[in-house]
Short mmCIF file of C-alpha atoms and ligand atoms in Angstrom, two decimals:
data_model
loop_
_atom_site.label_atom_id
_atom_site.label_comp_id
_atom_site.label_asym_id
_atom_site.label_seq_id
_atom_site.Cartn_x
_atom_site.Cartn_y
_atom_site.Cartn_z
CA MET A 1299 153.62 83.25 182.91
CA LYS A 1300 155.59 81.53 185.70
CA PHE A 1301 154.09 78.57 187.58
CA ASN A 1302 153.40 80.47 190.82
CA THR A 1303 151.38 83.03 188.86
CA LYS A 1304 149.61 80.39 186.81
CA THR A 1305 148.16 78.72 189.92
CA ILE A 1306 146.29 81.96 190.60
CA HIS A 1307 145.57 83.30 187.12
CA GLY A 1308 146.21 80.50 184.60
CA GLY A 1309 143.20 79.86 182.36
CA GLN A 1310 141.02 82.12 184.49
CA GLN A 1311 139.50 85.57 184.12
CA PRO A 1312 136.96 87.50 186.19
CA ASP A 1313 133.46 86.16 185.47
CA LYS A 1314 131.89 87.75 182.38
CA ALA A 1315 128.52 88.53 184.01
CA TYR A 1316 129.48 90.75 186.97
CA GLY A 1317 133.26 90.51 187.21
CA ALA A 1318 133.32 88.09 190.16
CA VAL A 1319 137.02 87.38 190.83
CA MET A 1320 136.29 83.78 191.80
CA PRO A 1321 134.09 81.92 189.31
CA PRO A 1322 130.53 81.69 190.60
CA ILE A 1323 129.16 78.22 191.35
CA TYR A 1324 126.74 77.71 188.48
CA GLN A 1325 124.65 75.14 190.32
CA THR A 1326 122.39 74.28 187.41
CA SER A 1327 121.76 71.19 185.30
CA THR A 1328 120.49 73.00 182.20
CA PHE A 1329 120.50 76.34 180.36
CA ALA A 1330 117.63 78.26 178.73
CA GLN A 1331 117.53 78.31 174.93
CA SER A 1332 115.79 80.96 172.83
CA THR A 1333 115.18 78.50 170.00
CA PRO A 1334 116.35 74.86 169.73
CA GLY A 1335 120.15 75.14 169.66
CA GLY A 1336 119.97 78.88 170.44
CA HIS A 1337 122.10 79.10 173.61
CA LYS A 1338 125.10 81.03 174.92
CA GLY A 1339 127.62 78.18 174.62
CA TYR A 1340 126.18 76.10 177.45
CA GLU A 1341 123.23 73.78 177.00
CA TYR A 1342 123.39 70.88 179.47
CA GLY A 1343 125.42 70.40 182.65
CA ARG A 1344 126.98 67.06 181.74
CA THR A 1345 128.48 68.54 178.58
CA HIS A 1346 129.67 71.88 180.00
CA ASN A 1347 129.32 74.00 183.09
CA GLN A 1348 130.65 77.52 183.63
CA THR A 1349 132.35 76.59 186.89
CA ARG A 1350 133.94 73.47 185.38
CA THR A 1351 135.25 75.37 182.33
CA PRO A 1352 137.64 77.68 184.27
CA LEU A 1353 138.81 74.66 186.27
CA GLU A 1354 139.56 72.70 183.09
CA ASN A 1355 141.37 75.74 181.66
CA ALA A 1356 143.37 76.17 184.87
CA LEU A 1357 144.40 72.48 184.83
CA ALA A 1358 145.54 72.80 181.19
CA SER A 1359 147.56 75.89 182.07
CA LEU A 1360 149.33 74.23 185.04
CA GLU A 1361 150.38 71.21 182.97
CA ASN A 1362 151.40 73.26 179.91
CA GLY A 1363 148.69 71.50 177.91
CA ASN A 1364 146.04 72.82 175.56
CA TYR A 1365 142.97 70.96 176.82
CA GLY A 1366 141.84 70.08 180.35
CA LEU A 1367 139.05 67.72 181.39
CA ALA A 1368 137.66 67.29 184.91
CA PHE A 1369 135.94 64.10 186.12
CA GLY A 1370 134.05 62.87 189.17
CA SER A 1371 137.10 60.97 190.49
CA GLY A 1372 140.63 60.00 189.52
CA LEU A 1373 139.40 56.56 188.55
CA ALA A 1374 136.72 58.09 186.31
CA ALA A 1375 139.51 59.97 184.51
CA ILE A 1376 141.53 56.74 184.07
CA ASP A 1377 138.36 54.96 182.91
CA ALA A 1378 137.99 57.59 180.15
CA ILE A 1379 141.57 56.96 178.97
CA ILE A 1380 141.05 53.20 178.72
CA LYS A 1381 137.85 53.83 176.74
CA LEU A 1382 140.10 55.17 173.96
CA LEU A 1383 140.97 51.48 173.41
CA LYS A 1384 139.03 48.54 172.05
CA SER A 1385 138.92 44.80 172.57
CA GLY A 1386 142.21 43.16 171.55
CA ASP A 1387 144.30 46.21 172.42
CA GLU A 1388 147.16 45.90 174.91
CA VAL A 1389 148.43 48.18 177.65
CA ILE A 1390 151.83 48.18 179.35
CA SER A 1391 151.56 49.48 182.90
CA THR A 1392 153.88 50.04 185.83
CA SER A 1393 153.57 47.05 188.18
CA ASP A 1394 153.65 49.36 191.19
CA LEU A 1395 150.51 51.49 191.01
CA TYR A 1396 147.47 52.56 193.02
CA GLY A 1397 145.44 49.47 193.98
CA GLY A 1398 142.22 50.96 192.59
CA THR A 1399 143.83 51.50 189.18
CA TYR A 1400 145.03 47.88 189.19
CA ARG A 1401 141.48 46.79 190.12
CA LEU A 1402 139.93 48.88 187.30
CA PHE A 1403 142.37 47.40 184.77
CA THR A 1404 142.14 43.75 185.86
CA LYS A 1405 138.58 43.44 187.18
CA VAL A 1406 136.76 45.70 184.73
CA PHE A 1407 138.66 46.24 181.49
CA GLU A 1408 140.18 42.77 181.15
CA ASN A 1409 136.54 41.58 180.85
CA TYR A 1410 136.25 43.72 177.73
CA GLY A 1411 139.19 41.99 176.06
CA ILE A 1412 141.90 44.54 176.85
CA LYS A 1413 145.17 42.97 177.93
CA PHE A 1414 147.42 44.53 180.58
CA HIS A 1415 151.12 43.80 181.14
CA PHE A 1416 152.34 44.96 184.57
CA ILE A 1417 156.08 45.51 184.48
CA ARG A 1418 158.87 47.42 186.24
CA MET A 1419 159.67 50.58 184.27
CA GLU A 1420 162.45 52.19 186.34
CA ASN A 1421 164.69 50.73 183.66
CA ALA A 1422 162.84 51.92 180.55
CA SER A 1423 164.55 49.36 178.33
CA ASN A 1424 162.27 46.71 179.94
CA ILE A 1425 159.33 48.22 178.09
CA GLU A 1426 160.20 47.37 174.49
CA ALA A 1427 160.11 43.60 175.08
CA TYR A 1428 156.35 43.90 175.78
CA ILE A 1429 155.47 46.00 172.73
CA ASN A 1430 153.68 44.27 169.87
CA GLU A 1431 151.31 45.32 167.08
CA ASN A 1432 148.38 45.45 169.55
CA THR A 1433 150.05 47.78 172.07
CA ARG A 1434 148.14 51.07 172.25
CA LEU A 1435 148.96 52.59 175.64
CA ILE A 1436 151.79 52.84 178.15
CA TRP A 1437 150.46 53.68 181.62
CA THR A 1438 152.87 55.01 184.23
CA GLU A 1439 152.70 56.46 187.68
CA THR A 1440 155.76 58.42 188.75
CA PRO A 1441 156.56 58.49 191.59
CA THR A 1442 154.64 55.24 192.01
CA ASN A 1443 152.09 54.58 194.73
CA PRO A 1444 153.26 53.41 197.24
CA MET A 1445 156.87 52.35 196.51
CA MET A 1446 157.99 55.76 195.23
CA ASN A 1447 159.77 54.37 192.16
CA VAL A 1448 160.59 57.05 189.60
CA ILE A 1449 160.13 56.40 185.88
CA ASP A 1450 162.04 58.39 183.28
CA ILE A 1451 159.21 60.11 181.38
CA GLU A 1452 161.40 61.47 178.58
CA VAL A 1453 162.94 58.08 177.74
CA THR A 1454 159.55 56.33 178.02
CA ALA A 1455 157.97 58.97 175.76
CA ALA A 1456 160.64 58.40 173.13
CA ILE A 1457 159.88 54.65 173.15
CA ALA A 1458 156.13 55.36 172.91
CA LYS A 1459 156.63 57.77 169.98
CA LYS A 1460 158.85 55.33 168.11
CA HIS A 1461 156.08 52.71 168.23
CA ASN A 1462 153.15 55.15 167.84
CA ILE A 1463 151.77 54.32 171.29
CA ILE A 1464 150.02 56.76 173.64
CA LEU A 1465 151.92 57.51 176.86
CA ALA A 1466 149.74 58.47 179.85
CA VAL A 1467 151.34 59.61 183.10
CA ASP A 1468 149.55 59.64 186.45
CA ASN A 1469 151.05 62.81 187.95
CA THR A 1470 149.08 62.63 191.22
CA PHE A 1471 152.08 62.25 193.56
CA ALA A 1472 154.30 64.87 191.91
CA THR A 1473 151.76 67.49 190.77
CA PRO A 1474 152.70 69.97 188.01
CA PHE A 1475 154.61 71.95 190.66
CA LEU A 1476 157.27 69.21 190.62
CA GLN A 1477 157.07 67.77 187.10
CA ARG A 1478 155.26 68.45 183.84
CA PRO A 1479 154.98 65.20 181.85
CA LEU A 1480 153.60 66.81 178.67
CA ASP A 1481 156.79 68.88 178.38
CA LEU A 1482 158.75 65.62 178.57
CA GLY A 1483 156.80 64.05 175.69
CA ALA A 1484 153.83 62.34 177.39
CA ASP A 1485 150.51 62.47 175.52
CA ILE A 1486 148.11 62.49 178.48
CA VAL A 1487 148.67 63.60 182.05
CA MET A 1488 146.25 62.37 184.67
CA HIS A 1489 145.50 63.41 188.26
CA SER A 1490 143.52 62.18 191.15
CA ALA A 1491 142.62 65.82 191.86
CA THR A 1492 141.24 64.49 195.15
CA LYS A 1493 144.85 64.80 196.36
CA TYR A 1494 147.27 67.74 196.01
CA ILE A 1495 145.26 69.60 193.34
CA GLY A 1496 142.27 69.96 195.67
CA GLY A 1497 144.64 69.91 198.61
CA HIS A 1498 142.14 70.05 201.47
CA SER A 1499 140.63 66.52 201.60
CA ASP A 1500 137.20 67.96 200.85
CA LEU A 1501 136.46 66.61 197.37
CA VAL A 1502 136.87 63.60 195.07
CA MET A 1503 137.86 64.50 191.50
CA GLY A 1504 139.92 63.45 188.51
CA ALA A 1505 141.64 65.39 185.76
CA LEU A 1506 143.21 64.85 182.35
CA VAL A 1507 145.32 67.30 180.36
CA VAL A 1508 146.52 66.85 176.77
CA LYS A 1509 148.23 68.90 174.07
CA ASP A 1510 146.92 67.11 171.00
CA LYS A 1511 143.50 68.12 169.63
CA GLU A 1512 142.67 64.71 168.21
CA ILE A 1513 143.16 62.95 171.57
CA ALA A 1514 141.35 65.81 173.35
CA ASP A 1515 138.33 65.51 171.06
CA LYS A 1516 138.09 61.77 171.70
CA LEU A 1517 138.35 62.30 175.45
CA TYR A 1518 135.75 65.11 175.44
CA PHE A 1519 133.44 62.77 173.54
CA ILE A 1520 133.95 60.01 176.16
CA GLN A 1521 133.57 62.50 179.03
CA ASN A 1522 130.20 63.60 177.68
CA ALA A 1523 129.06 60.18 176.42
CA SER A 1524 129.93 58.28 179.62
CA GLY A 1525 129.11 61.23 181.84
CA ALA A 1526 131.53 60.82 184.76
CA ILE A 1527 131.85 64.58 185.29
CA CYS A 1528 132.39 66.53 188.50
CA GLY A 1529 129.80 68.97 189.82
CA PRO A 1530 129.96 72.78 189.99
CA MET A 1531 130.58 72.95 193.76
CA ASP A 1532 133.54 70.54 193.54
CA SER A 1533 134.88 72.46 190.53
CA PHE A 1534 134.85 75.62 192.66
CA LEU A 1535 136.63 73.87 195.55
CA ALA A 1536 139.32 72.52 193.22
CA LEU A 1537 139.90 75.98 191.72
CA ARG A 1538 140.23 77.40 195.22
CA GLY A 1539 142.70 74.64 196.10
CA ILE A 1540 144.80 75.24 192.98
CA LYS A 1541 145.41 78.86 194.00
CA THR A 1542 147.68 77.71 196.85
CA LEU A 1543 149.17 74.61 195.17
CA HIS A 1544 152.65 76.14 194.90
CA VAL A 1545 152.88 77.28 198.54
CA ARG A 1546 151.43 74.03 199.84
CA MET A 1547 153.80 71.94 197.72
CA GLN A 1548 156.80 73.92 198.89
CA ARG A 1549 155.96 73.07 202.51
CA HIS A 1550 155.03 69.42 201.68
CA CYS A 1551 158.52 69.07 200.16
CA GLU A 1552 160.33 70.76 203.08
CA ASN A 1553 158.50 68.65 205.66
CA GLY A 1554 158.92 65.53 203.50
CA LYS A 1555 162.69 66.00 203.40
CA ALA A 1556 162.97 66.50 207.17
CA ILE A 1557 160.87 63.44 207.91
CA ALA A 1558 162.54 61.19 205.32
CA GLU A 1559 165.91 62.09 206.86
CA TYR A 1560 164.58 61.55 210.40
CA LEU A 1561 163.22 58.10 209.52
CA ALA A 1562 166.35 57.10 207.59
CA ALA A 1563 168.44 57.75 210.73
CA HIS A 1564 165.98 56.04 213.12
CA PRO A 1565 167.36 52.81 214.66
CA LYS A 1566 164.01 50.99 214.32
CA VAL A 1567 163.58 51.81 210.61
CA GLU A 1568 164.85 49.32 208.02
CA LYS A 1569 164.19 51.21 204.78
CA VAL A 1570 162.79 54.57 203.68
CA TYR A 1571 161.36 55.13 200.19
CA TRP A 1572 161.59 58.82 199.23
CA PRO A 1573 163.14 59.86 195.90
CA GLY A 1574 165.07 62.73 197.50
CA LEU A 1575 167.32 60.39 199.48
CA GLU A 1576 170.66 59.84 197.77
CA ASP A 1577 170.42 56.08 198.22
CA HIS A 1578 167.03 55.93 196.46
CA PRO A 1579 167.65 53.73 193.39
CA ASN A 1580 166.09 56.31 191.03
CA HIS A 1581 167.44 59.43 192.75
CA ASP A 1582 169.30 60.52 189.60
CA ILE A 1583 166.18 60.35 187.42
CA ALA A 1584 164.20 62.18 190.12
CA LYS A 1585 166.83 64.93 190.32
CA ARG A 1586 166.70 65.43 186.56
CA GLN A 1587 162.94 65.14 186.13
CA MET A 1588 161.48 66.72 189.27
CA ASP A 1589 161.99 70.19 190.76
CA ASP A 1590 161.82 68.76 194.30
CA PHE A 1591 160.87 65.40 195.79
CA GLY A 1592 157.41 65.78 197.29
CA GLY A 1593 155.71 64.84 200.52
CA MET A 1594 154.97 61.13 200.04
CA ILE A 1595 157.14 58.68 201.99
CA SER A 1596 156.90 54.93 202.54
CA PHE A 1597 158.96 53.00 205.08
CA VAL A 1598 159.43 49.58 206.66
CA THR A 1599 160.52 48.99 210.24
CA LYS A 1600 163.13 46.42 211.24
CA GLY A 1601 161.71 42.93 211.68
CA ASP A 1602 159.29 43.41 208.76
CA ASP A 1603 156.40 42.79 211.13
CA TYR A 1604 152.67 43.25 210.34
CA ASP A 1605 151.63 43.75 213.98
CA GLN A 1606 154.34 46.35 214.54
CA ALA A 1607 153.24 48.34 211.47
CA ILE A 1608 149.61 48.27 212.62
CA LYS A 1609 150.63 49.38 216.12
CA ILE A 1610 152.62 52.32 214.74
CA VAL A 1611 149.80 53.63 212.56
CA GLU A 1612 147.28 53.17 215.40
CA ASN A 1613 149.47 55.07 217.87
CA LEU A 1614 150.02 58.15 215.70
CA LYS A 1615 148.15 61.19 217.05
CA VAL A 1616 148.92 64.15 214.78
CA PHE A 1617 148.94 61.90 211.69
CA THR A 1618 145.44 60.57 210.95
CA LEU A 1619 145.11 56.92 209.94
CA ALA A 1620 143.18 57.21 206.67
CA GLU A 1621 143.18 56.41 202.96
CA SER A 1622 144.10 59.22 200.55
CA LEU A 1623 146.93 61.75 200.49
CA GLY A 1624 147.91 65.22 199.39
CA GLY A 1625 145.81 67.24 201.83
CA VAL A 1626 147.12 69.87 204.22
CA GLU A 1627 146.90 67.38 207.10
CA SER A 1628 149.33 64.49 207.54
CA LEU A 1629 147.91 61.02 206.93
CA ALA A 1630 149.32 57.56 207.58
CA GLY A 1631 148.22 54.40 205.81
CA HIS A 1632 148.92 50.68 205.70
CA PRO A 1633 148.89 49.92 201.93
CA ALA A 1634 148.65 46.12 202.25
CA SER A 1635 145.33 46.30 204.09
CA MET A 1636 144.04 49.65 202.80
CA THR A 1637 144.89 51.31 199.45
CA HIS A 1638 146.45 48.21 197.85
CA ALA A 1639 144.30 45.45 199.39
CA SER A 1640 142.78 44.70 195.97
CA ILE A 1641 146.17 43.51 194.64
CA PRO A 1642 146.73 39.79 195.38
CA LYS A 1643 149.25 39.32 198.25
CA ALA A 1644 151.89 37.50 196.14
CA THR A 1645 151.69 40.17 193.40
CA ARG A 1646 151.92 43.10 195.79
CA GLU A 1647 154.79 41.57 197.79
CA LYS A 1648 156.75 41.14 194.55
CA ILE A 1649 156.68 44.92 194.08
CA GLY A 1650 157.58 45.64 197.72
CA VAL A 1651 154.15 46.22 199.25
CA VAL A 1652 154.90 43.96 202.22
CA ASP A 1653 152.73 43.73 205.34
CA ALA A 1654 155.17 45.93 207.29
CA LEU A 1655 155.04 48.83 204.80
CA ILE A 1656 153.68 52.14 206.11
CA ARG A 1657 152.87 55.07 203.81
CA LEU A 1658 152.88 58.68 204.98
CA SER A 1659 151.37 61.70 203.30
CA ILE A 1660 153.27 64.54 204.92
CA GLY A 1661 151.07 67.56 205.52
CA ILE A 1662 151.97 71.18 206.08
CA GLU A 1663 151.83 71.23 209.88
CA ASP A 1664 154.87 72.25 211.94
CA VAL A 1665 157.43 69.57 211.17
CA ASP A 1666 158.57 69.36 214.82
CA ASP A 1667 155.10 68.14 215.83
CA LEU A 1668 155.14 65.55 213.05
CA ILE A 1669 158.56 64.22 214.05
CA GLU A 1670 157.56 64.13 217.72
CA ASP A 1671 154.47 62.14 216.77
CA LEU A 1672 156.48 59.62 214.75
CA ALA A 1673 159.02 59.35 217.59
CA GLN A 1674 156.37 58.46 220.17
CA ALA A 1675 154.61 55.97 217.85
CA LEU A 1676 157.90 54.27 216.93
CA SER A 1677 158.94 54.04 220.60
CA LYS A 1678 155.90 51.98 221.60
O1 LIG B 1828 140.47 58.18 194.46
P1 LIG B 1828 140.41 58.76 193.08
O2 LIG B 1828 140.24 60.24 193.04
O3 LIG B 1828 139.44 58.03 192.19
O4 LIG B 1828 141.86 58.55 192.43
C1 LIG B 1828 142.41 57.29 192.17
C2 LIG B 1828 143.90 57.38 192.20
C3 LIG B 1828 144.61 57.42 191.01
N1 LIG B 1828 145.96 57.52 190.97
C4 LIG B 1828 146.67 57.58 192.11
C5 LIG B 1828 148.16 57.68 192.03
C6 LIG B 1828 146.04 57.55 193.35
O5 LIG B 1828 146.79 57.62 194.45
C7 LIG B 1828 144.61 57.44 193.40
C8 LIG B 1828 143.88 57.35 194.69
N2 LIG B 1828 144.68 56.98 195.76
C9 LIG B 1828 144.27 56.82 197.06
C10 LIG B 1828 142.99 56.97 197.47
C11 LIG B 1828 145.34 56.45 198.01
O6 LIG B 1828 145.16 56.58 199.24
O7 LIG B 1828 146.40 56.04 197.53
#
């Protein structure tokens, strides 16, 4: 089945009870049993739910995996991955990553004796210097949030395999429409399904997809034991969002290209970070690894000025100033004070998250209105 068919049919069938084409919202916490253990495959809502099951199957289908797991947020999904580890284990992570992931790693899991190395991975040969007998996991975002660096998944997966280390890829920015990390050798693919998967800024959700049964069984155990699941209503909304993922992504990419090119030619703009631009340092990897370049763009204006960046995001009218990304509407953010505020200033500036950086999530509105909006905000 091709991707554009999978978004609509992958892992899903009409409901068994009455043939409902969309899965009903089984808004229940528990299921009747005829005798202890005598149930129809569902016994308690934390463990399984008949609206979550088709969602988890659909996620697995999109990522070419065998097992899908849905969580109450992206961070809950990442939390489940790190719970595969134990005290003394080490993780190598991209240094440019979502601020909340950095906070979870450094403020929560370091307290449990897990050690994190944050390094640049655009050049995969940097990774091996940090591998030792305690290394259990390589954590990558690609493209990274918010600097849009692209990491070569295939090369990183080969390094991970050689050393028997799990490779997890946060595929939130690209979505399976643009890249499928499991096909490139990753062991776990993760999503903040809050973003493009849901697509309508109306839910908070996380997802994991894996091929390997042993890893899947451990993750299912953690999902049930820790309990950070998503509810039936949100599962329904995510399934509904997935059905248009391919058409939304196509427009996100088209609009993203037009706006990246507009900003790159703008006299007030110093630098644009979008992997589709030929001068992007990882453009060649992106071209090889991704089917298109997505709708996330970061940029810095000339003068590298905090006040100017704040003024621009405040003056936008079609773009909404807000955290998050990947919805149908365009959003603008100021990473240093919003999504990445939990990373110490010196650390974030080292990776490029300067005070003047603005991040845009390009929606699927008419691109002329988006460009006009940026033009008026940049002219102020
Ligand atoms: O917000 P949540 O669903 O828990 O997902 C966390 C997360 C994980 N990974 C990436 C790449 C992300 O971008 C996020 C969440 N990011 C934002 C809220 C943001 O505005 O960047």
